């Protein structure tokens, strides 16, 4: 029996991807010029010029489709912009190119095996651009007539649509009536209905109706009444990820699972079927593969099994570009006794392009703080800006950025529109940075409940140095 593989419609995008990342909301790109040279302060990006340029070069290769199945690693101390640059890359790619972000430890917390979680992440990062012919109904609404049943639960109706050449009456069911109501379609609108998905789009108001302005808003767009046939065939192009195709076609799940975000495990046989179907579509010229990007943050948290999976998956014909980030220097590879640079096994390291990020200069820190203040709509006094920059150099940039909003709460409480040194001093005393927290824990020895091994093991991981 030949299975049919559907790809859903463009509407069924994977919504679990649309995560808001507050701490990086000011990042709008890599801030490079046409020659890929980093601008001093652009698109929310400051400094870290070499890493940004390297990221830009890699993106270029991705866009030319030349770098699937490769991997790169951002290595550097905490708070040096590794995650920020990766997200800047995501913004630069078109909306058509999938970009998936995971944090390595997520892989262990999902209700599925590690390798299944990674497989899903890989398949989310491969786009399939599909060209399909659909049948649409397009014309000007002449009349819409709706009859409700006594209870109002079911509706039936008739829709009269015309073009300059013809006029047709269609019977409407409840679903279609709701779709028309949602778009607020009235007589005189020029609309288009996708026959397969039932999606209604309003193209504008017909010129012929430009006089009855009771149904118009300020932004009403006028269009000509369409010519020719009411039913037409039209080519549409939409991009879905392999993972979306998997989920839509997995019988136990159905595409509602995409909205729940909880997709469970997908059978390997189904994936094989989908792969060969996609290969068939490619041969027929119906589909194109768009290798995207998979970003794995804090990659040293993966264990040896995950790393061997990565190694194998990168060999696959359908592999995305994998970008990793780590703040570890020499670290133990999880699941083994061995230590290795960045906590990655050497055979994986071997195929990775490594880009390092450096601690920021004082002026760069000041500029980043200013950008964040603008983003969060906070005014800092000149003195407060100096104090916060100093704090950032002594603790971490991330800690300092976190203080902005808490300090503002304090400033508001004393009815000031501006955050001053005093507000910072108070938040600094409320919230500890890592160094102070470690100090405090040491002082509390014997009073807190400790996990067995908190005392520094002789071969504990080394986080890269800040200074
Ligand atoms: N070059 C930069 N330009 C603008 N903001 C940055 C830059 N580097 C880091 N940031 C911001 O500083 C904070 C810490 O950076 P982050 O990317 O999380 O560091 P890392 O991932 O290296 O630990 C984030 O809020 C980030 O958006
Ligand atoms: Mg990070």
XYZ file of C-alpha atoms and ligand atoms in Angstrom:
495
model
C 0.000 0.000 0.000
C 1.394 3.343 -0.937
C 1.269 5.743 1.947
C 0.362 9.315 1.297
C 2.575 11.835 2.947
C 1.058 15.219 3.580
C 2.853 18.386 4.453
C 0.010 20.372 5.929
C -0.315 24.005 5.049
C 1.896 26.959 5.718
C -0.347 27.819 8.671
C 0.686 24.779 10.629
C 4.064 26.094 11.649
C 5.712 24.582 14.640
C 4.776 26.999 17.371
C 7.076 25.595 20.006
C 9.793 27.419 18.102
C 8.428 30.874 18.779
C 10.058 31.286 22.113
C 10.670 34.782 23.416
C 14.222 35.282 24.482
C 14.111 38.355 26.665
C 17.784 38.696 27.478
C 18.662 38.870 23.808
C 15.687 40.825 22.497
C 17.947 43.715 21.475
C 19.853 41.516 19.001
C 18.508 42.094 15.476
C 21.305 40.671 13.400
C 25.068 40.438 13.257
C 25.572 44.109 12.423
C 27.785 43.464 9.399
C 28.096 45.616 6.288
C 27.894 44.298 2.711
C 31.519 43.234 2.777
C 30.828 41.287 5.981
C 32.862 43.785 8.016
C 31.419 44.235 11.516
C 30.095 47.736 12.214
C 31.038 49.202 15.614
C 27.517 49.273 16.972
C 24.737 48.025 14.762
C 21.636 45.840 15.010
C 22.119 45.681 18.776
C 25.615 44.214 18.393
C 28.759 45.737 19.862
C 32.380 44.581 19.675
C 33.365 40.890 19.384
C 34.363 41.768 15.841
C 36.260 38.618 14.859
C 33.588 36.203 16.019
C 30.849 38.236 14.291
C 32.788 38.301 11.062
C 33.391 34.551 11.250
C 29.688 34.024 11.908
C 28.853 36.174 8.895
C 31.161 34.184 6.632
C 29.613 30.907 7.740
C 26.112 32.311 7.156
C 27.106 33.248 3.655
C 28.030 29.633 2.986
C 24.749 28.448 4.524
C 22.801 30.791 2.279
C 24.626 29.470 -0.740
C 23.705 25.969 0.443
C 27.358 24.989 0.675
C 27.839 24.075 4.293
C 25.349 21.404 5.313
C 26.693 18.699 7.572
C 29.412 20.888 9.044
C 29.796 22.124 12.570
C 31.190 25.159 14.337
C 31.847 25.925 17.968
C 31.809 29.248 19.804
C 34.230 28.869 22.682
C 34.740 31.590 25.261
C 34.132 32.718 28.837
C 30.571 33.222 30.128
C 28.824 36.435 29.048
C 30.974 37.033 25.987
C 28.078 36.911 23.544
C 28.166 33.315 22.289
C 24.422 32.884 22.501
C 23.852 36.451 21.327
C 25.893 35.935 18.139
C 24.159 32.645 17.370
C 20.784 34.383 17.686
C 22.091 37.222 15.526
C 22.813 34.612 12.865
C 19.267 33.321 13.151
C 17.900 36.814 12.536
C 20.028 37.236 9.444
C 18.797 34.076 7.757
C 15.529 34.412 5.905
C 12.318 33.205 7.524
C 12.447 30.345 5.053
C 15.623 28.864 6.505
C 14.960 26.921 9.691
C 16.992 27.802 12.773
C 16.540 25.608 15.826
C 17.826 26.513 19.266
C 18.278 23.944 22.003
C 20.240 23.893 25.235
C 22.149 20.660 25.652
C 20.593 19.809 29.007
C 17.098 19.890 27.448
C 17.976 16.662 25.720
C 17.922 14.875 29.075
C 14.723 16.395 30.386
C 12.266 15.641 27.603
C 9.946 12.668 27.842
C 11.879 10.793 25.164
C 15.270 9.250 24.635
C 18.298 11.484 24.138
C 18.813 10.361 20.579
C 15.157 10.888 19.700
C 15.357 14.421 21.113
C 18.457 15.101 19.026
C 16.926 13.529 15.914
C 13.923 15.806 16.272
C 16.202 18.817 16.694
C 18.084 17.828 13.523
C 14.894 17.372 11.531
C 13.464 20.669 12.741
C 16.531 22.271 11.177
C 15.985 20.916 7.663
C 13.459 22.777 5.572
C 11.581 21.338 2.628
C 10.351 23.958 0.184
C 7.363 22.481 -1.562
C 5.753 23.656 -4.745
C 2.123 22.657 -5.021
C -0.755 23.414 -7.297
C -3.891 24.203 -5.400
C -7.310 25.116 -6.586
C -8.603 28.454 -5.475
C -11.875 30.315 -5.786
C -11.304 33.996 -6.438
C -13.825 36.735 -7.045
C -15.950 39.572 -5.726
C -18.611 38.719 -3.140
C -22.016 39.701 -4.492
C -24.097 38.390 -1.656
C -23.741 36.267 1.435
C -26.758 34.672 3.004
C -26.547 32.726 6.268
C -29.228 30.632 7.979
C -28.775 29.554 11.556
C -30.432 26.453 12.999
C -32.714 27.103 15.991
C -29.980 26.273 18.490
C -27.380 28.209 16.541
C -25.066 25.202 16.567
C -25.129 24.606 12.839
C -25.175 27.168 10.127
C -25.784 26.874 6.427
C -25.647 29.501 3.795
C -25.047 30.590 0.255
C -22.261 32.701 -1.160
C -22.571 34.429 -4.508
C -19.267 35.269 -6.139
C -18.556 36.902 -9.470
C -15.754 37.834 -11.797
C -16.101 40.236 -14.691
C -17.081 37.222 -16.811
C -19.247 35.002 -14.630
C -21.191 34.556 -11.426
C -21.610 31.391 -9.290
C -23.462 30.446 -6.110
C -21.727 28.188 -3.573
C -23.273 26.331 -0.648
C -21.612 27.096 2.658
C -21.107 24.831 5.689
C -20.459 25.880 9.288
C -16.690 25.791 8.965
C -16.667 27.986 5.869
C -19.125 30.449 7.413
C -16.876 30.784 10.448
C -13.842 31.326 8.237
C -15.640 34.075 6.321
C -16.855 35.687 9.546
C -13.339 35.668 10.961
C -12.092 37.637 7.960
C -15.135 39.928 8.267
C -16.060 39.313 4.659
C -18.985 41.368 3.374
C -20.550 41.982 -0.031
C -18.183 43.968 -2.228
C -15.011 42.305 -0.900
C -12.701 40.556 -3.326
C -11.677 37.289 -1.696
C -9.712 34.159 -2.408
C -10.501 30.744 -0.890
C -7.999 27.902 -0.912
C -10.101 24.848 -1.733
C -7.898 22.293 0.007
C -7.305 24.089 3.274
C -10.464 26.213 3.274
C -8.410 29.278 4.089
C -10.100 32.582 3.240
C -8.063 35.671 2.408
C -9.412 39.106 1.743
C -7.648 40.765 -1.190
C -9.408 44.135 -0.875
C -12.631 46.022 -1.675
C -13.902 46.103 -5.210
C -13.520 49.496 -6.963
C -17.156 49.261 -7.962
C -18.058 49.576 -4.287
C -15.802 52.512 -3.506
C -18.793 54.731 -2.861
C -20.562 52.898 -0.056
C -18.127 53.889 2.606
C -20.045 52.514 5.567
C -18.071 49.303 5.354
C -14.663 50.912 5.116
C -11.811 51.612 7.477
C -9.063 54.151 6.879
C -6.752 51.502 5.465
C -9.157 49.972 2.959
C -7.407 48.706 -0.135
C -9.263 48.818 -3.437
C -8.757 46.188 -6.117
C -10.249 45.383 -9.500
C -12.930 42.741 -9.745
C -11.008 39.667 -11.035
C -11.384 38.532 -14.640
C -11.985 35.078 -16.111
C -12.875 31.882 -14.293
C -13.839 31.879 -10.627
C -12.048 28.584 -9.984
C -8.374 28.713 -10.846
C -5.304 26.623 -10.334
C -2.466 28.419 -8.684
C 1.036 27.436 -7.683
C 1.835 27.956 -4.022
C 5.199 27.517 -2.357
C 5.515 26.730 1.307
C 8.334 25.594 3.514
C 7.970 23.095 6.306
C 10.603 21.274 8.304
C 11.161 17.537 8.088
C 10.075 17.350 11.716
C 6.779 19.025 10.908
C 6.174 16.505 8.144
C 7.025 13.706 10.594
C 4.562 14.915 13.181
C 1.724 15.632 10.784
C 2.027 12.141 9.372
C 2.511 10.213 12.574
C -0.827 8.532 12.992
C -0.948 8.584 16.791
C -0.230 12.281 16.954
C -1.839 14.168 14.124
C -0.890 17.731 13.579
C -2.505 18.947 16.794
C 0.624 17.667 18.524
C 2.473 20.561 16.896
C 0.427 22.965 18.949
C 0.774 21.006 22.164
C 4.536 20.954 21.604
C 4.566 17.415 22.969
C 5.293 15.182 20.056
C 6.564 12.015 21.736
C 8.744 9.572 19.831
C 8.360 9.104 16.108
C 8.833 5.688 14.545
C 11.968 5.238 12.440
C 9.928 3.488 9.696
C 7.820 6.607 9.274
C 10.930 8.770 9.015
C 12.320 6.444 6.347
C 9.086 6.648 4.381
C 9.118 10.421 4.608
C 12.766 10.616 3.552
C 12.130 8.549 0.447
C 8.979 10.523 -0.349
C 10.886 13.791 -0.071
C 13.641 12.344 -2.264
C 10.952 11.468 -4.829
C 9.530 14.994 -4.704
C 13.010 16.372 -5.249
C 13.489 14.258 -8.315
C 10.159 15.368 -9.705
C 11.160 18.972 -9.056
C 8.298 19.425 -6.606
C 10.476 20.024 -3.568
C 13.797 21.495 -2.607
C 15.810 20.818 0.537
C 16.863 23.857 2.548
C 19.533 22.922 5.060
C 19.107 25.147 8.102
C 20.972 25.644 11.330
C 20.842 23.763 14.623
C 22.261 25.670 17.582
C 23.213 23.620 20.644
C 23.986 25.913 23.559
C 26.126 24.735 26.507
C 27.168 21.764 24.407
C 29.540 20.381 27.081
C 26.406 19.181 28.901
C 25.865 16.486 26.262
C 27.257 13.044 27.067
C 29.349 10.628 25.037
C 26.318 8.870 23.552
C 24.962 12.169 22.292
C 28.346 13.074 20.856
C 28.615 9.843 18.899
C 25.076 10.433 17.659
C 26.139 13.923 16.499
C 29.157 12.528 14.724
C 27.012 10.055 12.839
C 24.186 12.483 12.136
C 26.577 14.997 10.608
C 27.530 12.391 8.010
C 23.916 12.078 6.926
C 22.938 13.513 3.597
C 20.144 15.496 5.251
C 22.218 17.293 7.877
C 21.983 20.956 8.870
C 24.842 23.212 9.923
C 25.391 22.540 13.625
C 26.562 25.463 15.761
C 27.641 24.758 19.304
C 28.657 26.957 22.217
C 30.702 26.100 25.277
C 32.299 28.058 28.088
C 34.439 25.156 29.284
C 38.207 25.011 28.827
C 39.462 21.516 29.610
C 36.510 19.508 30.819
C 35.457 15.950 31.412
C 33.426 14.464 28.561
C 30.188 13.492 30.284
C 29.741 9.752 30.537
C 33.483 9.064 30.375
C 36.546 9.534 32.552
C 38.369 11.489 29.868
C 39.046 15.161 29.710
C 39.159 17.063 26.495
C 39.089 20.673 25.228
C 35.601 22.209 25.720
C 34.313 18.822 26.921
C 33.986 17.557 23.324
C 35.495 14.241 22.177
C 38.474 14.732 19.855
C 36.875 13.025 16.853
C 34.043 15.562 16.982
C 36.397 18.478 17.673
C 38.298 17.436 14.615
C 35.478 18.349 12.255
C 34.500 21.551 14.007
C 35.440 25.118 13.059
C 36.232 26.830 16.343
C 35.544 30.540 16.839
C 36.603 32.080 20.117
C 34.926 34.975 21.898
C 36.896 37.384 24.097
C 35.943 39.324 27.239
C 34.695 42.846 26.454
C 36.490 46.162 26.874
C 35.026 48.697 29.281
C 33.645 50.918 26.485
C 31.959 47.962 24.821
C 30.320 46.973 28.082
C 29.087 50.525 28.505
C 27.559 50.488 25.028
C 25.841 47.136 25.596
C 24.374 48.425 28.870
C 23.086 51.504 27.047
C 21.460 49.343 24.372
C 19.766 47.199 27.001
C 18.510 50.287 28.857
C 16.942 51.537 25.661
C 15.433 48.118 25.019
C 13.942 47.938 28.519
C 12.961 51.607 28.480
C 15.074 52.494 31.500
C 16.962 55.756 32.058
C 20.242 55.517 33.940
C 21.952 58.544 35.435
C 25.502 59.122 34.193
C 26.931 58.019 37.544
C 24.757 54.888 37.596
C 25.993 53.946 34.135
C 29.577 54.137 35.368
C 28.832 52.069 38.434
C 26.974 49.420 36.448
C 29.809 49.162 33.913
C 32.282 48.651 36.738
C 30.030 45.989 38.229
C 29.927 44.235 34.868
C 33.727 44.105 34.691
C 33.979 42.769 38.222
C 31.148 40.230 37.976
C 29.696 39.292 34.593
C 27.980 41.296 31.906
C 24.878 39.157 32.290
C 24.654 39.853 36.018
C 24.921 43.586 35.402
C 22.260 43.495 32.670
C 19.932 41.622 35.020
C 20.215 44.417 37.573
C 18.780 46.991 35.156
C 15.159 46.001 35.558
C 15.344 45.305 39.293
C 16.988 48.681 39.887
C 14.226 50.309 37.895
C 11.612 48.766 40.174
C 13.358 50.378 43.123
C 13.627 53.720 41.352
C 9.916 53.625 40.592
C 9.161 52.920 44.216
C 10.818 56.168 45.203
C 8.935 57.827 42.360
C 11.990 58.613 40.297
C 11.991 58.355 36.508
C 15.710 57.691 36.535
C 17.782 54.869 38.012
C 20.526 56.203 40.244
C 23.561 54.787 41.992
C 21.572 54.222 45.179
C 19.078 51.932 43.369
C 21.952 49.899 41.975
C 23.609 49.655 45.362
C 20.409 48.291 46.864
C 19.755 45.720 44.117
C 23.405 44.734 44.367
C 22.801 43.911 48.006
C 19.579 41.994 47.278
C 20.880 39.836 44.445
C 24.170 38.032 44.578
C 26.449 37.403 41.660
C 28.162 34.069 41.368
C 31.339 35.006 43.230
C 29.507 36.321 46.254
C 27.155 33.376 46.225
C 30.060 30.932 46.288
C 31.628 32.894 49.163
C 28.388 32.745 51.059
C 28.015 29.006 50.551
C 31.520 28.506 51.895
C 30.625 30.461 55.014
C 27.510 28.352 55.509
C 29.345 25.004 55.454
C 27.496 22.638 57.727
C 24.247 24.625 57.675
C 23.026 24.013 54.150
C 22.079 20.652 52.703
C 24.805 19.758 50.240
C 24.967 17.312 47.430
C 27.774 14.869 48.094
C 30.412 16.276 45.841
C 30.164 19.995 46.161
C 33.699 20.364 47.504
C 35.795 20.995 44.469
C 36.780 17.704 42.909
C 40.403 17.629 41.870
C 39.411 17.335 38.218
C 36.379 19.613 38.142
C 35.601 21.325 34.859
C 37.370 24.575 34.259
C 35.133 27.396 33.140
C 37.060 29.700 30.863
C 38.435 32.748 32.533
C 36.715 36.094 32.377
C 39.763 38.297 32.433
N 28.420 41.773 21.325
C 27.282 41.999 22.001
N 26.481 43.014 21.638
C 25.327 43.222 22.311
N 24.910 42.493 23.350
C 25.657 41.466 23.755
C 26.888 41.175 23.097
N 27.438 40.119 23.707
C 26.615 39.766 24.701
N 25.542 40.566 24.748
C 24.447 40.459 25.720
O 25.027 40.178 26.985
C 24.338 39.134 27.675
C 25.234 37.935 27.891
O 25.648 37.392 26.648
P 25.420 35.880 26.191
O 25.296 35.845 24.726
O 24.313 35.274 26.966
O 26.813 35.250 26.654
P 27.312 33.732 26.553
O 26.329 32.950 25.770
O 28.661 33.846 25.896
O 27.457 33.262 27.967
C 23.133 38.824 26.823
O 22.031 39.582 27.267
C 23.568 39.262 25.436
O 22.451 39.578 24.636
Mg 25.090 31.393 26.469
